[in-house]
XYZ file of C-alpha atoms in Angstrom:
498
model
C 8.209 141.091 104.150
C 8.172 137.448 105.226
C 5.104 135.732 106.612
C 6.789 135.627 110.025
C 7.426 139.371 110.039
C 3.880 140.039 108.829
C 2.536 137.929 111.688
C 4.682 139.809 114.201
C 3.528 143.180 112.843
C -0.061 142.053 113.195
C 0.707 140.915 116.748
C 2.202 144.310 117.607
C -0.822 146.120 116.219
C -3.208 144.057 118.325
C -1.131 144.299 121.500
C -0.842 148.077 121.110
C -4.625 148.246 120.757
C -4.902 146.413 124.081
C -2.421 148.853 125.567
C -4.577 151.749 124.382
C -7.580 150.265 126.151
C -5.567 149.804 129.341
C -4.273 153.354 129.121
C -7.811 154.649 128.652
C -8.846 152.940 131.888
C -5.747 154.406 133.517
C -6.688 157.926 132.487
C -10.185 157.444 133.872
C -8.791 156.121 137.151
C -6.456 159.124 137.388
C -9.407 161.422 136.736
C -11.403 159.655 139.451
C -8.624 160.325 141.959
C -7.885 163.914 140.937
C -10.906 165.769 139.619
C -13.997 163.631 139.055
C -17.195 165.064 140.608
C -18.525 162.998 143.487
C -21.735 162.040 141.708
C -19.769 160.548 138.824
C -18.917 157.393 140.771
C -21.616 155.094 139.388
C -21.074 156.180 135.794
C -17.292 155.854 136.136
C -17.632 152.355 137.565
C -19.827 151.418 134.612
C -17.358 152.792 132.057
C -14.370 151.098 133.683
C -16.268 147.825 133.811
C -17.128 148.125 130.120
C -13.501 148.843 129.198
C -12.328 145.893 131.291
C -14.770 143.648 129.475
C -13.692 144.857 126.022
C -10.027 144.457 126.972
C -10.678 140.913 128.173
C -12.576 139.994 125.013
C -9.819 141.278 122.746
C -7.029 139.694 124.816
C -8.717 136.289 124.753
C -9.938 136.485 121.135
C -9.216 133.198 119.396
C -7.461 134.975 116.543
C -4.944 136.501 118.941
C -4.575 133.181 120.748
C -3.710 131.486 117.468
C -1.378 134.321 116.445
C 0.597 134.183 119.685
C 0.774 130.397 119.553
C 2.143 130.540 115.993
C 4.723 133.192 116.885
C 5.964 131.170 119.843
C 7.141 128.598 117.365
C 9.047 131.132 115.222
C 12.714 132.135 115.357
C 12.209 135.743 116.492
C 14.832 138.269 117.540
C 15.342 138.726 121.282
C 12.985 141.665 121.864
C 10.248 140.226 119.664
C 10.490 136.901 121.474
C 10.194 138.678 124.837
C 7.134 140.634 123.701
C 5.462 137.423 122.559
C 6.468 135.579 125.737
C 5.080 138.264 128.039
C 1.888 138.683 126.005
C 1.375 134.923 126.145
C 1.786 134.984 129.917
C -0.784 137.751 130.299
C -3.147 136.085 127.859
C -2.996 132.731 129.594
C -4.050 134.318 132.871
C -6.927 136.086 131.112
C -8.049 132.908 129.323
C -8.648 131.367 132.700
C -10.889 134.259 133.789
C -14.540 134.469 132.733
C -15.428 137.860 131.270
C -18.279 138.351 133.735
C -15.827 137.978 136.646
C -13.481 140.548 135.104
C -16.312 143.051 134.633
C -17.745 142.461 138.107
C -14.326 142.884 139.716
C -13.604 146.110 137.843
C -16.960 147.620 138.745
C -16.656 146.552 142.389
C -13.159 148.018 142.631
C -14.404 151.408 141.479
C -17.342 151.430 143.890
C -15.272 150.056 146.760
C -12.739 152.824 146.291
C -15.384 155.475 146.845
C -16.736 153.528 149.834
C -13.222 153.535 151.286
C -12.911 157.295 150.794
C -16.203 157.797 152.631
C -15.342 155.316 155.393
C -11.931 156.900 155.907
C -13.503 160.345 156.121
C -16.099 159.081 158.601
C -13.528 157.016 160.537
C -15.789 153.976 160.254
C -14.420 150.636 159.045
C -17.942 149.208 159.139
C -18.842 151.245 156.048
C -16.014 149.655 154.091
C -16.173 146.114 155.536
C -18.844 144.696 153.185
C -16.958 146.036 150.160
C -13.697 144.456 151.293
C -15.508 141.171 151.917
C -16.912 141.339 148.393
C -13.494 142.126 146.887
C -11.882 139.287 148.838
C -14.514 136.861 147.581
C -13.978 138.021 143.990
C -10.200 137.809 144.271
C -10.420 134.275 145.629
C -12.491 133.390 142.589
C -9.730 134.915 140.448
C -7.091 132.830 142.236
C -9.060 129.632 141.729
C -9.555 130.478 138.053
C -5.933 131.318 137.201
C -4.476 128.569 139.372
C -1.432 128.643 141.615
C 1.252 126.481 143.162
C 1.784 126.387 146.908
C -0.071 128.992 148.951
C -3.141 130.691 147.474
C -1.389 133.992 148.209
C 0.995 133.214 145.324
C -1.834 133.804 142.847
C -2.063 137.405 144.077
C 1.649 137.998 144.547
C 2.455 136.836 141.025
C 0.400 139.662 139.527
C 2.631 142.338 141.099
C 5.942 140.516 141.536
C 5.998 137.968 138.699
C 7.641 134.629 139.540
C 7.953 135.507 143.257
C 6.647 132.966 145.755
C 5.693 133.521 149.350
C 7.542 130.328 150.270
C 10.826 132.009 149.261
C 9.958 135.611 150.063
C 8.476 134.915 153.495
C 11.727 133.666 155.049
C 13.617 136.650 153.584
C 11.189 139.059 155.207
C 11.406 137.109 158.443
C 15.197 137.494 158.429
C 14.689 141.206 157.954
C 12.219 141.379 160.838
C 14.649 139.614 163.169
C 17.365 142.157 162.369
C 15.066 145.202 162.366
C 13.214 144.760 165.639
C 16.263 145.247 167.901
C 17.545 148.111 165.734
C 14.182 149.877 165.934
C 14.025 149.292 169.665
C 17.512 150.705 170.241
C 16.763 153.817 168.189
C 13.358 154.451 169.759
C 14.996 154.259 173.195
C 17.024 157.294 172.130
C 14.324 158.939 170.075
C 14.089 162.690 170.316
C 11.040 164.858 169.840
C 10.289 166.950 166.813
C 12.409 170.052 166.323
C 10.090 173.002 167.136
C 11.738 174.968 164.336
C 9.715 172.923 161.871
C 6.366 173.312 163.638
C 3.779 175.839 162.555
C 2.014 176.776 159.337
C 3.729 176.196 155.981
C 2.020 177.787 153.023
C 0.801 175.052 150.687
C 1.404 177.079 147.522
C 5.034 177.560 148.513
C 5.328 173.868 149.378
C 4.114 173.076 145.881
C 6.520 175.560 144.326
C 9.530 174.008 146.052
C 8.318 170.485 145.290
C 8.056 171.269 141.591
C 11.544 172.728 141.665
C 12.937 169.537 143.206
C 11.096 167.357 140.681
C 12.853 169.253 137.887
C 16.216 169.038 139.662
C 15.907 165.247 139.768
C 15.463 165.070 136.001
C 11.706 164.628 135.566
C 10.603 165.687 132.072
C 7.735 168.149 132.512
C 6.879 167.857 128.820
C 6.060 164.200 129.494
C 4.402 164.513 132.891
C 2.433 166.538 135.411
C 1.762 166.877 139.161
C -1.665 167.048 140.797
C -3.331 166.509 144.186
C -5.142 163.349 145.339
C -6.218 161.696 148.586
C -3.364 159.192 148.308
C -0.150 159.996 146.370
C 0.441 157.846 143.303
C 2.108 157.692 139.887
C -0.011 156.812 136.871
C -0.288 157.685 133.217
C 0.259 155.938 129.927
C 3.909 155.133 129.340
C 7.105 157.160 129.027
C 5.524 160.194 127.368
C 2.611 160.798 129.776
C 3.424 160.263 133.449
C 0.952 161.541 136.068
C 2.250 162.223 139.596
C 0.057 163.192 142.542
C 0.727 164.231 146.121
C -1.157 165.671 149.094
C -0.279 168.749 151.132
C -0.570 169.474 154.838
C -0.098 173.017 156.057
C 1.323 171.808 159.379
C 3.882 169.482 157.744
C 6.773 171.067 155.876
C 8.359 167.983 154.327
C 5.577 165.388 154.205
C 4.430 166.405 150.736
C 8.014 166.918 149.577
C 9.042 163.345 150.284
C 5.784 162.109 148.810
C 6.677 164.068 145.689
C 10.246 162.732 145.577
C 8.915 159.206 146.067
C 6.457 159.507 143.190
C 9.117 161.217 141.067
C 11.233 158.083 141.487
C 8.371 156.096 139.986
C 7.956 158.710 137.284
C 11.640 158.703 136.318
C 11.447 154.931 135.887
C 8.382 155.276 133.659
C 10.019 158.001 131.567
C 13.127 155.852 131.169
C 11.382 152.773 129.798
C 12.217 151.909 126.156
C 9.886 154.317 124.370
C 10.605 152.842 120.952
C 8.634 149.813 122.150
C 5.710 151.844 123.531
C 2.527 149.815 123.796
C 4.402 146.498 123.849
C 5.306 144.417 126.932
C 8.991 145.389 126.885
C 7.992 149.015 127.498
C 6.642 148.092 130.922
C 8.219 147.747 134.344
C 9.499 144.373 135.485
C 7.627 144.282 138.760
C 6.235 146.526 141.455
C 9.200 145.662 143.665
C 11.638 146.986 141.064
C 9.368 150.010 140.545
C 9.375 150.640 144.286
C 13.164 150.340 144.403
C 13.371 153.453 142.254
C 10.996 155.534 144.373
C 12.566 154.476 147.666
C 16.087 155.096 146.397
C 15.285 158.654 145.323
C 13.175 159.404 148.391
C 15.506 158.008 151.043
C 19.002 157.271 149.826
C 19.131 160.487 147.825
C 16.452 162.795 149.246
C 17.180 162.115 152.924
C 20.950 162.218 152.527
C 23.150 164.926 154.046
C 24.688 166.007 150.699
C 21.249 166.366 149.105
C 20.409 168.986 151.726
C 23.755 170.695 151.348
C 22.497 171.638 147.911
C 18.752 171.952 148.501
C 18.607 173.746 151.871
C 19.537 177.185 150.451
C 16.888 176.681 147.778
C 14.302 175.772 150.422
C 15.299 178.828 152.467
C 14.709 181.016 149.416
C 11.109 179.759 149.343
C 10.688 179.785 153.140
C 12.893 182.596 154.533
C 11.738 181.720 158.048
C 14.200 178.805 157.840
C 17.189 181.108 157.310
C 18.853 180.062 160.585
C 18.536 176.312 159.965
C 21.804 174.579 159.097
C 22.365 171.403 157.079
C 22.900 169.189 160.114
C 19.684 170.382 161.721
C 17.766 169.736 158.501
C 19.393 166.322 158.029
C 18.442 165.245 161.539
C 14.878 166.466 161.138
C 14.197 164.608 157.888
C 15.694 161.443 159.370
C 13.966 161.626 162.736
C 12.801 158.182 163.862
C 9.550 157.783 165.721
C 6.794 155.239 166.105
C 4.304 156.516 163.531
C 0.758 155.412 162.829
C 0.893 156.258 159.121
C 2.874 154.048 156.743
C 3.475 156.663 154.057
C 4.920 159.031 156.666
C 7.020 156.401 158.463
C 10.780 156.766 158.642
C 13.154 154.394 156.903
C 13.839 152.288 159.977
C 10.281 151.550 161.071
C 8.738 151.472 157.579
C 9.222 147.769 156.945
C 7.490 146.861 160.202
C 4.402 148.589 158.790
C 4.691 146.374 155.715
C 5.224 143.191 157.699
C 2.053 143.912 159.673
C 0.016 144.258 156.472
C 1.690 141.255 154.841
C 0.855 139.025 157.804
C -2.757 140.187 158.068
C -3.256 139.919 154.329
C -1.989 136.340 154.192
C -4.197 135.373 157.137
C -7.232 137.043 155.554
C -6.665 135.378 152.175
C -6.167 131.946 153.753
C -9.296 132.313 155.888
C -7.449 132.260 159.216
C -9.052 135.586 160.099
C -12.161 137.387 158.888
C -12.419 140.888 157.453
C -14.247 141.919 160.622
C -11.156 140.952 162.654
C -8.880 143.405 160.849
C -9.295 146.585 162.942
C -8.633 144.838 166.247
C -5.712 142.769 164.979
C -4.242 145.803 163.243
C -4.271 147.788 166.488
C -2.824 144.905 168.509
C 0.102 144.400 166.137
C 0.851 148.108 165.898
C 1.156 148.101 169.662
C 3.301 144.961 169.611
C 5.653 146.116 166.828
C 5.903 149.847 167.474
C 4.474 150.403 170.942
C 1.611 152.605 169.730
C -2.086 151.994 169.194
C -4.263 153.766 166.591
C -6.908 155.995 168.100
C -9.310 155.367 165.219
C -9.796 153.423 162.003
C -8.694 156.325 159.794
C -5.150 156.230 161.192
C -5.300 152.459 161.466
C -6.807 149.888 159.165
C -8.349 152.420 156.747
C -5.224 154.450 156.030
C -4.130 152.660 152.835
C -5.871 152.716 149.469
C -4.745 149.232 148.391
C -7.490 147.000 149.759
C -10.135 149.309 148.298
C -8.863 148.168 144.904
C -8.629 144.533 145.925
C -4.852 144.689 145.588
C -3.978 141.590 147.602
C -0.281 140.722 147.277
C 0.791 144.320 146.674
C 2.141 145.302 150.110
C 5.227 143.033 150.237
C 6.532 144.649 147.056
C 7.309 147.757 149.148
C 9.791 145.901 151.319
C 11.189 144.088 148.296
C 11.659 147.554 146.805
C 13.715 148.645 149.820
C 15.892 145.554 149.507
C 16.385 146.034 145.765
C 17.121 149.753 146.259
C 19.835 149.153 148.831
C 21.558 146.555 146.681
C 21.369 148.720 143.552
C 22.648 151.772 145.447
C 25.692 149.894 146.732
C 26.519 148.945 143.146
C 25.932 152.484 141.893
C 28.421 153.794 144.469
C 30.990 151.258 143.316
C 30.465 152.167 139.649
C 30.092 155.951 139.919
C 32.574 157.001 142.584
C 31.739 159.698 145.112
C 27.972 160.104 144.837
C 27.916 162.237 147.990
C 30.131 164.840 146.364
C 27.927 164.788 143.271
C 24.701 165.245 145.270
C 26.243 168.088 147.278
C 26.681 170.116 144.089
C 23.214 169.236 142.833
C 24.312 166.550 140.374
C 21.824 163.690 140.421
C 22.000 163.287 136.644
C 24.936 160.867 136.872
C 22.938 158.484 139.052
C 19.901 158.868 136.792
C 21.974 157.945 133.722
C 23.249 154.850 135.544
C 19.699 153.831 136.459
C 18.506 154.467 132.912
C 21.244 152.306 131.436
C 21.119 149.449 133.929
C 17.472 149.303 134.995
C 14.972 151.586 133.246
C 15.932 150.813 129.655
C 15.733 147.063 130.311
C 11.947 147.216 130.484
C 10.680 143.655 130.940
C 13.561 141.944 129.219
C 14.553 140.258 132.501
C 12.791 139.024 135.594
C 13.427 140.903 138.827
C 15.717 138.124 140.043
C 17.675 138.156 136.787
C 17.984 141.958 136.828
C 19.320 142.108 140.385
C 21.865 139.416 139.628
C 22.903 141.074 136.355
C 23.320 144.535 137.880
C 24.884 143.604 141.223
C 26.440 140.220 140.541
C 24.561 138.495 143.380
C 21.032 137.457 144.343
C 18.796 139.577 146.520
C 19.621 139.637 150.216
C 19.019 141.734 153.327
C 22.592 142.733 154.222
C 22.889 145.877 152.095
C 19.696 147.335 153.549
C 20.646 146.424 157.114
C 24.160 147.835 156.673
C 22.725 151.048 155.248
C 20.246 151.486 158.105
C 22.693 150.560 160.836
C 25.359 152.863 159.429
C 23.155 155.881 158.848
C 21.020 155.718 161.976
C 23.786 154.371 164.169
C 25.598 157.643 163.515
C 22.474 159.773 163.972
C 21.502 158.121 167.256
C 24.963 157.310 168.670
C 24.378 153.565 168.773
């Protein structure tokens, strides 16, 4: 073994150790969401803070700094060079962060999360406000430490959508807003009420049974994953072989949990498709949250809300809920694609969803830049909901407190959802071109062909490319808004006779 290969093996060992520490924190965070006793909050915050500190110490250890610097000057094969490049990028950010700031942020995030849960339950933003102010102050210290070009918001955005800049992304989202607002208005003018067939009580155990069946149909490997219940649905875990999905159930909502499950399954399929032979190394990680979100939104909406999907799944749903025996495919298709002005982002339809994101994106930027204060958020939130969707939240729980993200200090996260919709639409157009009649395949229950295409073109790439490079490689063109707009106008134009 050459000295270069010995150095790379040592690098891999140390990076995998860091991955183990990160995964340990991930398991504890999953436990906190799913089954931790209420009085465990303080102890959990302490443990997570300790792990964050150890991880930071090991990542910024001078020996690892020297090792990475030496390897950057070596002639490595492509994957090894990418692992070193991405580790160097992560390390450089950490080197700029004092350990005490890392520990304080981790501990505050854990405590703030529980404060958010309590505030949301009590419908009282005032309980959460001081925690959000503290998180914002800490995150600004992070931004100043790591540095940024252009807007301060770029320091936050770069953590979730590497190499993206608000100066380029902002105009793209503005183009989308200009096209969406009239489309949403035209559809809402023709909006119809909920179909009474789907009102009533829907047994939660049977909802779970059907949801698990659909997860398996989509190709999720149950030997490498599980499904549990949490306040806010999410996908976590520790790489391709241990993927944790969660959802929430409502007895008066038949499909809310189902689409939450399909959404998180999309994330889970991506995780299970990452290059497992590189587990613990940077390549075995997703490119960005926007690309991750493209997978969940594609499976949830472009597959799960399609007419052919329900041609196959409706009889299976009727077997679980015989009271739906008289429902036909068209009735089901219209119900799951019903457009309405909704207060809750995670329950919003495809057409209005991005307006929810734009609202958060705008408020977040203004809060980070100091144009508005944390105390201003509830009022501004309600005003913009009324302006964009014509509805006003009745309380903080269905307004400014509905999302988990700010309780974790996740500034810069929200725009990745809309980027995910844009990526998904562009990928789906290419998949149709490459795979032929996807509708016919879905109608007979075949989603495996699409999954194989995603595995080959997206999942297995890991972090070998940037998001921009991946989109261009897969579709032959840079990211744009036209595929998403064409998809929405075509689908909902037909449904609402526009």
